[in-house]
């Protein structure tokens, strides 16, 4: 999700970018949480609101790792001054600040130079290479949202440090598996054909790791009009050139995908800048197969802002993950964006309820996990 951003050059220190739960009080050790509390500020072990926006969760060796955009205060926080931050937890309620997993670069010639745009970082683990692989949406410094690139970094440990490798527009010189003859013809709005040689646009994105070890990169492409689902290489560091177009011309962004009962389920949003809109859902029998739209899965109203399904409780989807040891419990993560004071963006985590042909996400101000799952990968 984005808005038009005027890039302002500021000097922001790391300390200045972390604010306690109350601006008038020092950060203190918070009481341990025993449940999820949505919409309110969520303190880490230092009493600081968790600074991991547009993020995703990885479970590895008994620990959860939450990666997200590190924001600073004010409108300046809509561009990257720090990088990608990581938090760790064993119970999902209480999170320890594990530091900056991928810092921005002080080199002005770097793709990830300070004041670039880094959005929606996601991390998966490669069992073959024993590496942790991070992909994220990247916009080059001072270029607004014109670069529309995806970027990759790699680490030996889940908390990093991640080594930045490169950025690109995916699938250069490759047509999607479901391409039509019309898709390949030049035209004023045929963005697929326009970007064929140089690679397809990649903005809002996520990763999905299937249970067969294959990984997929899902991104808003073609000027945000069409989603692309792309197969990653065996080491997860590049693209195979196998991809499909999903919902052409329907303007989806903020994708999140999970697998349940052998089927693939997608949560996404429309395109309305930083402002919330109605969530969308879809299902498929295979990642590179045919996807069917299902409608808005949200139910209920967020009493903190009186926003219901038509505004996704005031939030926007970012990731879905399975609770370890509970195959039927998946959690959908949402961001309540605060572009005027980016660091104050709030988090919504809600359980997903499945039926045979659809799923729903019902508002709950507070809720608990059914038991305490503690298993290893």
CSV table of C-alpha atoms in Angstrom, one decimal:
chain,number,residue,atom,x,y,z
A,1,UNK,CA,0.0,0.0,0.0
A,2,UNK,CA,1.3,3.4,-0.8
A,3,UNK,CA,0.4,7.1,-1.2
A,4,UNK,CA,2.2,9.9,-3.0
A,5,UNK,CA,5.3,10.6,-1.0
A,6,UNK,CA,7.4,13.7,-0.9
A,7,UNK,CA,10.8,12.6,0.0
A,8,UNK,CA,12.2,14.7,2.8
A,9,UNK,CA,15.9,14.4,3.8
A,10,UNK,CA,16.2,14.1,7.6
A,11,UNK,CA,18.8,13.0,10.1
A,12,UNK,CA,17.2,10.3,12.2
A,13,UNK,CA,19.1,8.3,14.8
A,14,UNK,CA,18.1,4.7,15.7
A,15,UNK,CA,17.4,5.8,19.2
A,16,UNK,CA,15.1,8.6,18.0
A,17,UNK,CA,13.2,6.2,15.8
A,18,UNK,CA,12.0,4.0,18.7
A,19,UNK,CA,9.3,5.5,20.9
A,20,UNK,CA,7.9,4.2,24.2
A,21,UNK,CA,4.3,3.3,24.5
A,22,UNK,CA,3.6,6.8,25.9
A,23,UNK,CA,5.6,9.7,24.5
A,24,UNK,CA,5.5,11.3,27.9
A,25,UNK,CA,6.9,8.3,29.8
A,26,UNK,CA,10.1,6.3,29.5
A,27,UNK,CA,9.8,2.7,28.2
A,28,UNK,CA,9.5,0.2,31.1
A,29,UNK,CA,9.4,-3.6,31.2
A,30,UNK,CA,5.8,-4.5,30.3
A,31,UNK,CA,3.6,-7.0,32.0
A,32,UNK,CA,3.6,-10.4,30.1
A,33,UNK,CA,0.7,-10.8,27.8
A,34,UNK,CA,-1.6,-13.8,27.9
A,35,UNK,CA,-3.7,-13.0,24.9
A,36,UNK,CA,-3.8,-11.0,21.7
A,37,UNK,CA,-5.1,-7.4,22.1
A,38,UNK,CA,-5.9,-5.9,18.7
A,39,UNK,CA,-5.6,-2.3,17.5
A,40,UNK,CA,-3.8,-1.0,20.7
A,41,UNK,CA,-0.1,-0.5,20.8
A,42,UNK,CA,1.8,-3.8,21.3
A,43,UNK,CA,4.8,-3.6,23.6
A,44,UNK,CA,8.0,-5.5,23.0
A,45,UNK,CA,10.3,-6.6,25.8
A,46,UNK,CA,11.5,-3.0,26.2
A,47,UNK,CA,8.0,-1.6,26.4
A,48,UNK,CA,8.3,-0.1,22.9
A,49,UNK,CA,5.5,-0.6,20.4
A,50,UNK,CA,6.6,-3.4,18.0
A,51,UNK,CA,8.2,-1.7,15.0
A,52,UNK,CA,7.6,-4.4,12.3
A,53,UNK,CA,5.1,-3.1,9.8
A,54,UNK,CA,4.0,-4.8,6.6
A,55,UNK,CA,5.6,-7.9,8.1
A,56,UNK,CA,5.5,-11.6,8.2
A,57,UNK,CA,6.3,-14.4,10.6
A,58,UNK,CA,8.7,-17.3,10.3
A,59,UNK,CA,8.7,-20.3,12.7
A,60,UNK,CA,12.0,-22.1,13.1
A,61,UNK,CA,13.4,-24.5,15.8
A,62,UNK,CA,10.7,-23.7,18.3
A,63,UNK,CA,10.8,-19.9,17.9
A,64,UNK,CA,8.7,-17.4,15.9
A,65,UNK,CA,10.4,-14.5,14.1
A,66,UNK,CA,8.5,-11.5,13.1
A,67,UNK,CA,10.1,-9.3,10.4
A,68,UNK,CA,8.8,-6.0,9.3
A,69,UNK,CA,9.5,-2.4,8.1
A,70,UNK,CA,11.2,-0.4,10.8
A,71,UNK,CA,9.5,3.0,10.8
A,72,UNK,CA,10.5,6.3,12.3
A,73,UNK,CA,8.2,9.1,13.6
A,74,UNK,CA,6.3,11.4,11.3
A,75,UNK,CA,5.7,11.3,7.5
A,76,UNK,CA,9.5,10.7,7.1
A,77,UNK,CA,8.8,7.1,8.4
A,78,UNK,CA,7.2,6.2,5.1
A,79,UNK,CA,10.6,5.8,3.6
A,80,UNK,CA,13.4,3.6,5.0
A,81,UNK,CA,15.8,5.2,7.4
A,82,UNK,CA,16.7,2.0,9.3
A,83,UNK,CA,15.8,-1.2,7.4
A,84,UNK,CA,14.1,-4.4,8.3
A,85,UNK,CA,13.7,-5.2,12.0
A,86,UNK,CA,13.2,-8.6,13.6
A,87,UNK,CA,11.4,-9.7,16.8
A,88,UNK,CA,11.4,-13.2,18.4
A,89,UNK,CA,8.8,-15.0,20.5
A,90,UNK,CA,8.0,-18.5,21.8
A,91,UNK,CA,4.3,-17.8,22.6
A,92,UNK,CA,3.2,-15.2,19.9
A,93,UNK,CA,2.0,-12.8,22.6
A,94,UNK,CA,5.3,-11.5,24.0
A,95,UNK,CA,8.1,-10.4,21.6
A,96,UNK,CA,11.8,-9.7,22.1
A,97,UNK,CA,13.5,-7.1,20.0
A,98,UNK,CA,16.2,-9.0,18.1
A,99,UNK,CA,17.6,-5.9,16.3
A,100,UNK,CA,17.9,-4.8,12.7
A,101,UNK,CA,18.1,-7.9,10.5
A,102,UNK,CA,18.8,-5.9,7.3
A,103,UNK,CA,20.0,-2.3,7.6
A,104,UNK,CA,19.8,0.3,4.9
A,105,UNK,CA,23.1,1.2,3.3
A,106,UNK,CA,25.0,4.4,3.9
A,107,UNK,CA,26.4,4.0,0.4
A,108,UNK,CA,24.3,6.4,-1.8
A,109,UNK,CA,24.9,4.2,-4.9
A,110,UNK,CA,23.4,1.1,-3.2
A,111,UNK,CA,19.9,-0.1,-4.2
A,112,UNK,CA,19.0,0.0,-0.5
A,113,UNK,CA,20.6,3.4,0.2
A,114,UNK,CA,19.1,5.2,3.2
A,115,UNK,CA,15.8,6.9,2.2
A,116,UNK,CA,14.9,4.2,-0.3
A,117,UNK,CA,11.5,2.5,0.2
A,118,UNK,CA,11.5,-1.0,1.7
A,119,UNK,CA,8.1,-2.7,2.1
A,120,UNK,CA,6.6,-6.0,3.1
A,121,UNK,CA,9.7,-8.1,4.0
A,122,UNK,CA,9.1,-11.8,4.2
A,123,UNK,CA,11.6,-14.5,5.2
A,124,UNK,CA,11.5,-18.3,4.5
A,125,UNK,CA,14.0,-21.0,5.3
A,126,UNK,CA,15.6,-23.2,2.7
A,127,UNK,CA,16.1,-26.8,4.0
A,128,UNK,CA,18.6,-27.6,1.3
A,129,UNK,CA,20.9,-24.7,1.5
A,130,UNK,CA,20.3,-24.0,5.3
A,131,UNK,CA,19.9,-20.3,4.5
A,132,UNK,CA,17.2,-17.8,5.5
A,133,UNK,CA,16.0,-15.9,2.5
A,134,UNK,CA,14.3,-12.5,2.6
A,135,UNK,CA,12.4,-10.9,-0.3
A,136,UNK,CA,10.9,-7.4,-0.1
A,137,UNK,CA,9.4,-4.7,-2.3
A,138,UNK,CA,12.0,-2.1,-3.1
A,139,UNK,CA,11.8,1.4,-4.6
A,140,UNK,CA,15.0,3.2,-5.3
A,141,UNK,CA,15.8,6.4,-3.4
A,142,UNK,CA,14.2,9.5,-4.8
A,143,UNK,CA,12.3,7.7,-7.5
A,144,UNK,CA,8.9,7.4,-5.8
A,145,UNK,CA,7.2,4.2,-6.8
A,146,UNK,CA,8.5,4.1,-10.4
A,147,UNK,CA,11.2,1.3,-9.9
A,148,UNK,CA,8.7,-1.4,-8.8
A,149,UNK,CA,11.4,-3.9,-8.0
A,150,UNK,CA,11.7,-6.9,-5.8
A,151,UNK,CA,14.9,-7.5,-3.8
A,152,UNK,CA,16.5,-10.5,-2.0
A,153,UNK,CA,18.9,-10.9,0.9
A,154,UNK,CA,20.2,-14.0,2.7
A,155,UNK,CA,21.5,-15.0,6.1
A,156,UNK,CA,22.8,-17.9,8.1
A,157,UNK,CA,20.7,-17.1,11.2
A,158,UNK,CA,17.0,-16.0,11.3
A,159,UNK,CA,17.9,-12.8,13.1
A,160,UNK,CA,20.5,-12.0,10.5
A,161,UNK,CA,22.6,-10.1,9.7
A,162,UNK,CA,21.1,-10.5,6.2
A,163,UNK,CA,23.4,-9.9,3.2
A,164,UNK,CA,21.8,-7.9,0.5
A,165,UNK,CA,22.2,-9.6,-2.9
A,166,UNK,CA,20.3,-7.6,-5.6
A,167,UNK,CA,17.0,-6.3,-6.9
A,168,UNK,CA,15.2,-6.9,-10.1
A,169,UNK,CA,12.0,-6.9,-12.0
A,170,UNK,CA,11.0,-10.6,-12.2
A,171,UNK,CA,10.6,-12.9,-15.2
A,172,UNK,CA,12.3,-10.8,-17.9
A,173,UNK,CA,11.8,-12.4,-21.3
A,174,UNK,CA,9.3,-14.9,-20.0
A,175,UNK,CA,5.5,-15.1,-20.8
A,176,UNK,CA,3.2,-16.3,-18.1
A,177,UNK,CA,2.0,-19.9,-18.3
A,178,UNK,CA,-1.6,-18.6,-18.8
A,179,UNK,CA,-0.6,-16.0,-21.5
A,180,UNK,CA,-3.1,-15.4,-24.3
A,181,UNK,CA,-2.3,-14.2,-27.8
A,182,UNK,CA,-3.9,-10.8,-27.0
A,183,UNK,CA,-1.6,-10.5,-23.9
A,184,UNK,CA,1.4,-10.6,-26.3
A,185,UNK,CA,0.3,-7.7,-28.5
A,186,UNK,CA,1.5,-4.1,-28.0
A,187,UNK,CA,-1.1,-1.7,-26.8
A,188,UNK,CA,-1.4,1.5,-24.7
A,189,UNK,CA,-2.4,-0.5,-21.6
A,190,UNK,CA,-0.7,-3.8,-22.2
A,191,UNK,CA,1.8,-3.5,-19.4
A,192,UNK,CA,2.6,-7.2,-19.6
A,193,UNK,CA,3.9,-6.8,-23.1
A,194,UNK,CA,5.5,-3.5,-22.4
A,195,UNK,CA,7.6,-5.0,-19.6
A,196,UNK,CA,8.3,-8.3,-21.2
A,197,UNK,CA,12.0,-7.6,-22.1
A,198,UNK,CA,13.0,-5.8,-18.9
A,199,UNK,CA,11.0,-7.7,-16.4
A,200,UNK,CA,7.6,-7.3,-14.8
A,201,UNK,CA,6.7,-4.8,-12.1
A,202,UNK,CA,6.7,-6.0,-8.5
A,203,UNK,CA,5.2,-3.9,-5.8
A,204,UNK,CA,3.1,-5.2,-2.8
A,205,UNK,CA,4.4,-8.8,-2.3
A,206,UNK,CA,4.5,-11.9,-0.2
A,207,UNK,CA,6.2,-15.3,-0.2
A,208,UNK,CA,4.6,-18.7,0.2
A,209,UNK,CA,6.5,-21.9,1.0
A,210,UNK,CA,4.6,-25.0,0.1
A,211,UNK,CA,4.9,-28.3,2.0
A,212,UNK,CA,6.8,-29.8,-1.0
A,213,UNK,CA,9.6,-27.3,-0.5
A,214,UNK,CA,8.7,-25.1,-3.5
A,215,UNK,CA,8.5,-21.4,-2.9
A,216,UNK,CA,6.5,-18.7,-4.6
A,217,UNK,CA,6.7,-15.0,-4.9
A,218,UNK,CA,3.3,-13.2,-5.2
A,219,UNK,CA,3.3,-9.5,-6.2
A,220,UNK,CA,1.1,-6.8,-7.5
A,221,UNK,CA,2.3,-6.1,-11.0
A,222,UNK,CA,1.3,-4.4,-14.3
A,223,UNK,CA,0.8,-0.9,-12.6
A,224,UNK,CA,-1.0,-2.7,-9.7
A,225,UNK,CA,-3.7,-4.0,-12.0
A,226,UNK,CA,-2.8,-7.7,-11.9
A,227,UNK,CA,-1.2,-10.1,-9.5
A,228,UNK,CA,1.7,-12.3,-10.6
A,229,UNK,CA,2.4,-15.6,-8.8
A,230,UNK,CA,6.0,-16.7,-9.7
A,231,UNK,CA,7.9,-19.9,-8.9
A,232,UNK,CA,11.3,-19.3,-7.2
A,233,UNK,CA,14.4,-21.3,-7.9
A,234,UNK,CA,15.4,-24.2,-5.7
A,235,UNK,CA,17.6,-22.0,-3.6
A,236,UNK,CA,14.8,-19.3,-3.4
A,237,UNK,CA,17.3,-16.6,-4.6
A,238,UNK,CA,15.9,-16.2,-8.2
A,239,UNK,CA,13.0,-16.9,-10.5
A,240,UNK,CA,12.5,-19.9,-12.7
A,241,UNK,CA,10.4,-18.0,-15.3
A,242,UNK,CA,7.3,-20.0,-14.5
A,243,UNK,CA,4.5,-17.7,-13.4
A,244,UNK,CA,0.9,-16.8,-13.9
A,245,UNK,CA,-1.3,-13.7,-14.1
A,246,UNK,CA,-4.1,-13.7,-11.5
A,247,UNK,CA,-7.2,-11.4,-11.8
A,248,UNK,CA,-6.1,-9.3,-14.7
A,249,UNK,CA,-7.2,-5.7,-14.5
A,250,UNK,CA,-8.9,-6.1,-11.0
A,251,UNK,CA,-6.3,-4.1,-9.0
A,252,UNK,CA,-5.3,-6.4,-6.1
A,253,UNK,CA,-2.5,-5.7,-3.7
A,254,UNK,CA,-1.4,-6.7,-0.2
A,255,UNK,CA,-1.5,-10.5,-1.0
A,256,UNK,CA,-1.2,-13.2,1.7
A,257,UNK,CA,-1.5,-16.9,1.0
A,258,UNK,CA,-1.9,-20.1,3.0
A,259,UNK,CA,-2.7,-23.8,2.4
A,260,UNK,CA,-5.5,-25.6,4.2
A,261,UNK,CA,-7.0,-29.0,3.4
A,262,UNK,CA,-4.9,-29.3,0.3
A,263,UNK,CA,-6.2,-26.1,-1.3
A,264,UNK,CA,-4.6,-22.6,-1.6
A,265,UNK,CA,-6.3,-19.6,-0.1
A,266,UNK,CA,-5.6,-15.9,-0.8
A,267,UNK,CA,-6.3,-12.8,1.2
A,268,UNK,CA,-5.8,-9.4,-0.5
A,269,UNK,CA,-7.1,-5.9,-0.8
A,270,UNK,CA,-8.0,-3.3,-3.4
A,271,UNK,CA,-5.8,-0.4,-4.2
A,272,UNK,CA,-6.7,2.8,-2.3
A,273,UNK,CA,-3.4,4.2,-1.1
A,274,UNK,CA,-2.9,4.2,2.6
A,275,UNK,CA,-6.7,4.3,3.2
A,276,UNK,CA,-8.4,1.0,4.0
A,277,UNK,CA,-10.8,-0.8,1.6
A,278,UNK,CA,-12.7,-4.0,1.5
A,279,UNK,CA,-10.6,-7.2,1.8
A,280,UNK,CA,-10.8,-9.9,-0.9
A,281,UNK,CA,-10.4,-13.7,-0.8
A,282,UNK,CA,-9.8,-16.4,-3.4
A,283,UNK,CA,-9.0,-20.1,-3.7
A,284,UNK,CA,-7.2,-22.4,-6.0
A,285,UNK,CA,-6.3,-26.1,-6.2
A,286,UNK,CA,-2.7,-25.3,-7.2
A,287,UNK,CA,-0.5,-22.3,-6.9
A,288,UNK,CA,0.0,-21.9,-10.6
A,289,UNK,CA,-3.5,-23.0,-11.4
A,290,UNK,CA,-6.8,-21.2,-11.8
A,291,UNK,CA,-7.9,-18.9,-9.0
A,292,UNK,CA,-11.5,-18.2,-8.1
A,293,UNK,CA,-12.6,-15.1,-6.3
A,294,UNK,CA,-14.7,-15.6,-3.2
A,295,UNK,CA,-15.6,-12.2,-1.8
A,296,UNK,CA,-14.9,-10.3,1.4
A,297,UNK,CA,-14.0,-12.7,4.2
A,298,UNK,CA,-14.3,-10.1,7.1
A,299,UNK,CA,-17.0,-10.2,9.7
A,300,UNK,CA,-17.8,-7.7,12.5
A,301,UNK,CA,-16.7,-4.2,13.5
A,302,UNK,CA,-13.6,-2.8,15.1
A,303,UNK,CA,-15.0,-0.7,18.0
A,304,UNK,CA,-11.8,1.4,18.2
A,305,UNK,CA,-12.6,3.1,14.9
A,306,UNK,CA,-16.1,1.7,14.0
A,307,UNK,CA,-14.8,0.2,10.8
A,308,UNK,CA,-16.2,-3.0,9.6
A,309,UNK,CA,-15.8,-5.4,6.6
A,310,UNK,CA,-16.0,-2.6,4.0
A,311,UNK,CA,-12.9,-1.1,5.4
A,312,UNK,CA,-11.2,-4.3,6.8
A,313,UNK,CA,-11.5,-3.1,10.4
A,314,UNK,CA,-9.3,-0.2,9.3
A,315,UNK,CA,-6.4,-2.4,8.3
A,316,UNK,CA,-4.8,-4.1,5.3
A,317,UNK,CA,-3.6,-7.7,5.0
A,318,UNK,CA,0.1,-8.5,5.1
A,319,UNK,CA,0.7,-12.2,5.9
A,320,UNK,CA,-0.9,-15.5,7.0
A,321,UNK,CA,0.9,-18.1,9.1
A,322,UNK,CA,0.1,-21.3,10.8
A,323,UNK,CA,0.5,-21.7,14.5
A,324,UNK,CA,3.0,-24.4,15.2
A,325,UNK,CA,1.5,-27.7,16.2
A,326,UNK,CA,-2.0,-26.7,15.2
A,327,UNK,CA,-2.6,-27.5,11.6
A,328,UNK,CA,-6.1,-25.9,11.6
A,329,UNK,CA,-5.1,-22.6,13.3
A,330,UNK,CA,-4.0,-19.9,10.9
A,331,UNK,CA,-3.6,-16.3,11.8
A,332,UNK,CA,-4.1,-13.4,9.4
A,333,UNK,CA,-2.0,-10.3,10.0
A,334,UNK,CA,-3.1,-6.8,9.1
A,335,UNK,CA,-1.6,-3.3,9.4
A,336,UNK,CA,-3.5,-0.2,10.4
A,337,UNK,CA,-1.3,2.3,8.5
A,338,UNK,CA,-0.6,5.7,10.0
A,339,UNK,CA,1.2,7.6,7.2
A,340,UNK,CA,1.1,10.9,9.1
A,341,UNK,CA,3.1,9.2,11.9
A,342,UNK,CA,4.4,6.0,10.4
A,343,UNK,CA,5.9,4.5,13.6
A,344,UNK,CA,2.4,4.5,15.2
A,345,UNK,CA,0.9,2.0,12.8
A,346,UNK,CA,-1.0,-0.6,14.7
A,347,UNK,CA,-1.3,-4.4,14.3
A,348,UNK,CA,-4.3,-6.7,14.0
A,349,UNK,CA,-3.9,-10.5,14.3
A,350,UNK,CA,-7.1,-12.6,13.8
A,351,UNK,CA,-7.7,-16.3,13.4
A,352,UNK,CA,-9.1,-17.7,10.2
A,353,UNK,CA,-12.2,-19.9,10.1
A,354,UNK,CA,-12.6,-22.2,7.1
A,355,UNK,CA,-15.6,-23.8,5.6
A,356,UNK,CA,-15.4,-26.2,2.6
A,357,UNK,CA,-15.6,-23.4,0.0
A,358,UNK,CA,-14.6,-20.2,1.8
A,359,UNK,CA,-13.0,-18.7,4.9
A,360,UNK,CA,-13.9,-15.9,7.2
A,361,UNK,CA,-12.0,-13.5,9.5
A,362,UNK,CA,-14.1,-12.3,12.4
A,363,UNK,CA,-13.2,-9.3,14.5
A,364,UNK,CA,-12.1,-9.8,18.1
A,365,UNK,CA,-10.7,-7.1,20.3
A,366,UNK,CA,-9.1,-9.8,22.5
A,367,UNK,CA,-8.6,-13.5,21.9
A,368,UNK,CA,-6.4,-16.4,23.1
A,369,UNK,CA,-4.7,-19.3,21.4
A,370,UNK,CA,-6.4,-22.7,22.1
A,371,UNK,CA,-3.5,-24.2,24.0
A,372,UNK,CA,0.2,-23.4,24.0
A,373,UNK,CA,1.8,-25.0,20.9
A,374,UNK,CA,5.5,-25.7,21.3
A,375,UNK,CA,7.0,-27.8,18.6
A,376,UNK,CA,10.0,-27.8,16.4
A,377,UNK,CA,10.3,-27.7,12.6
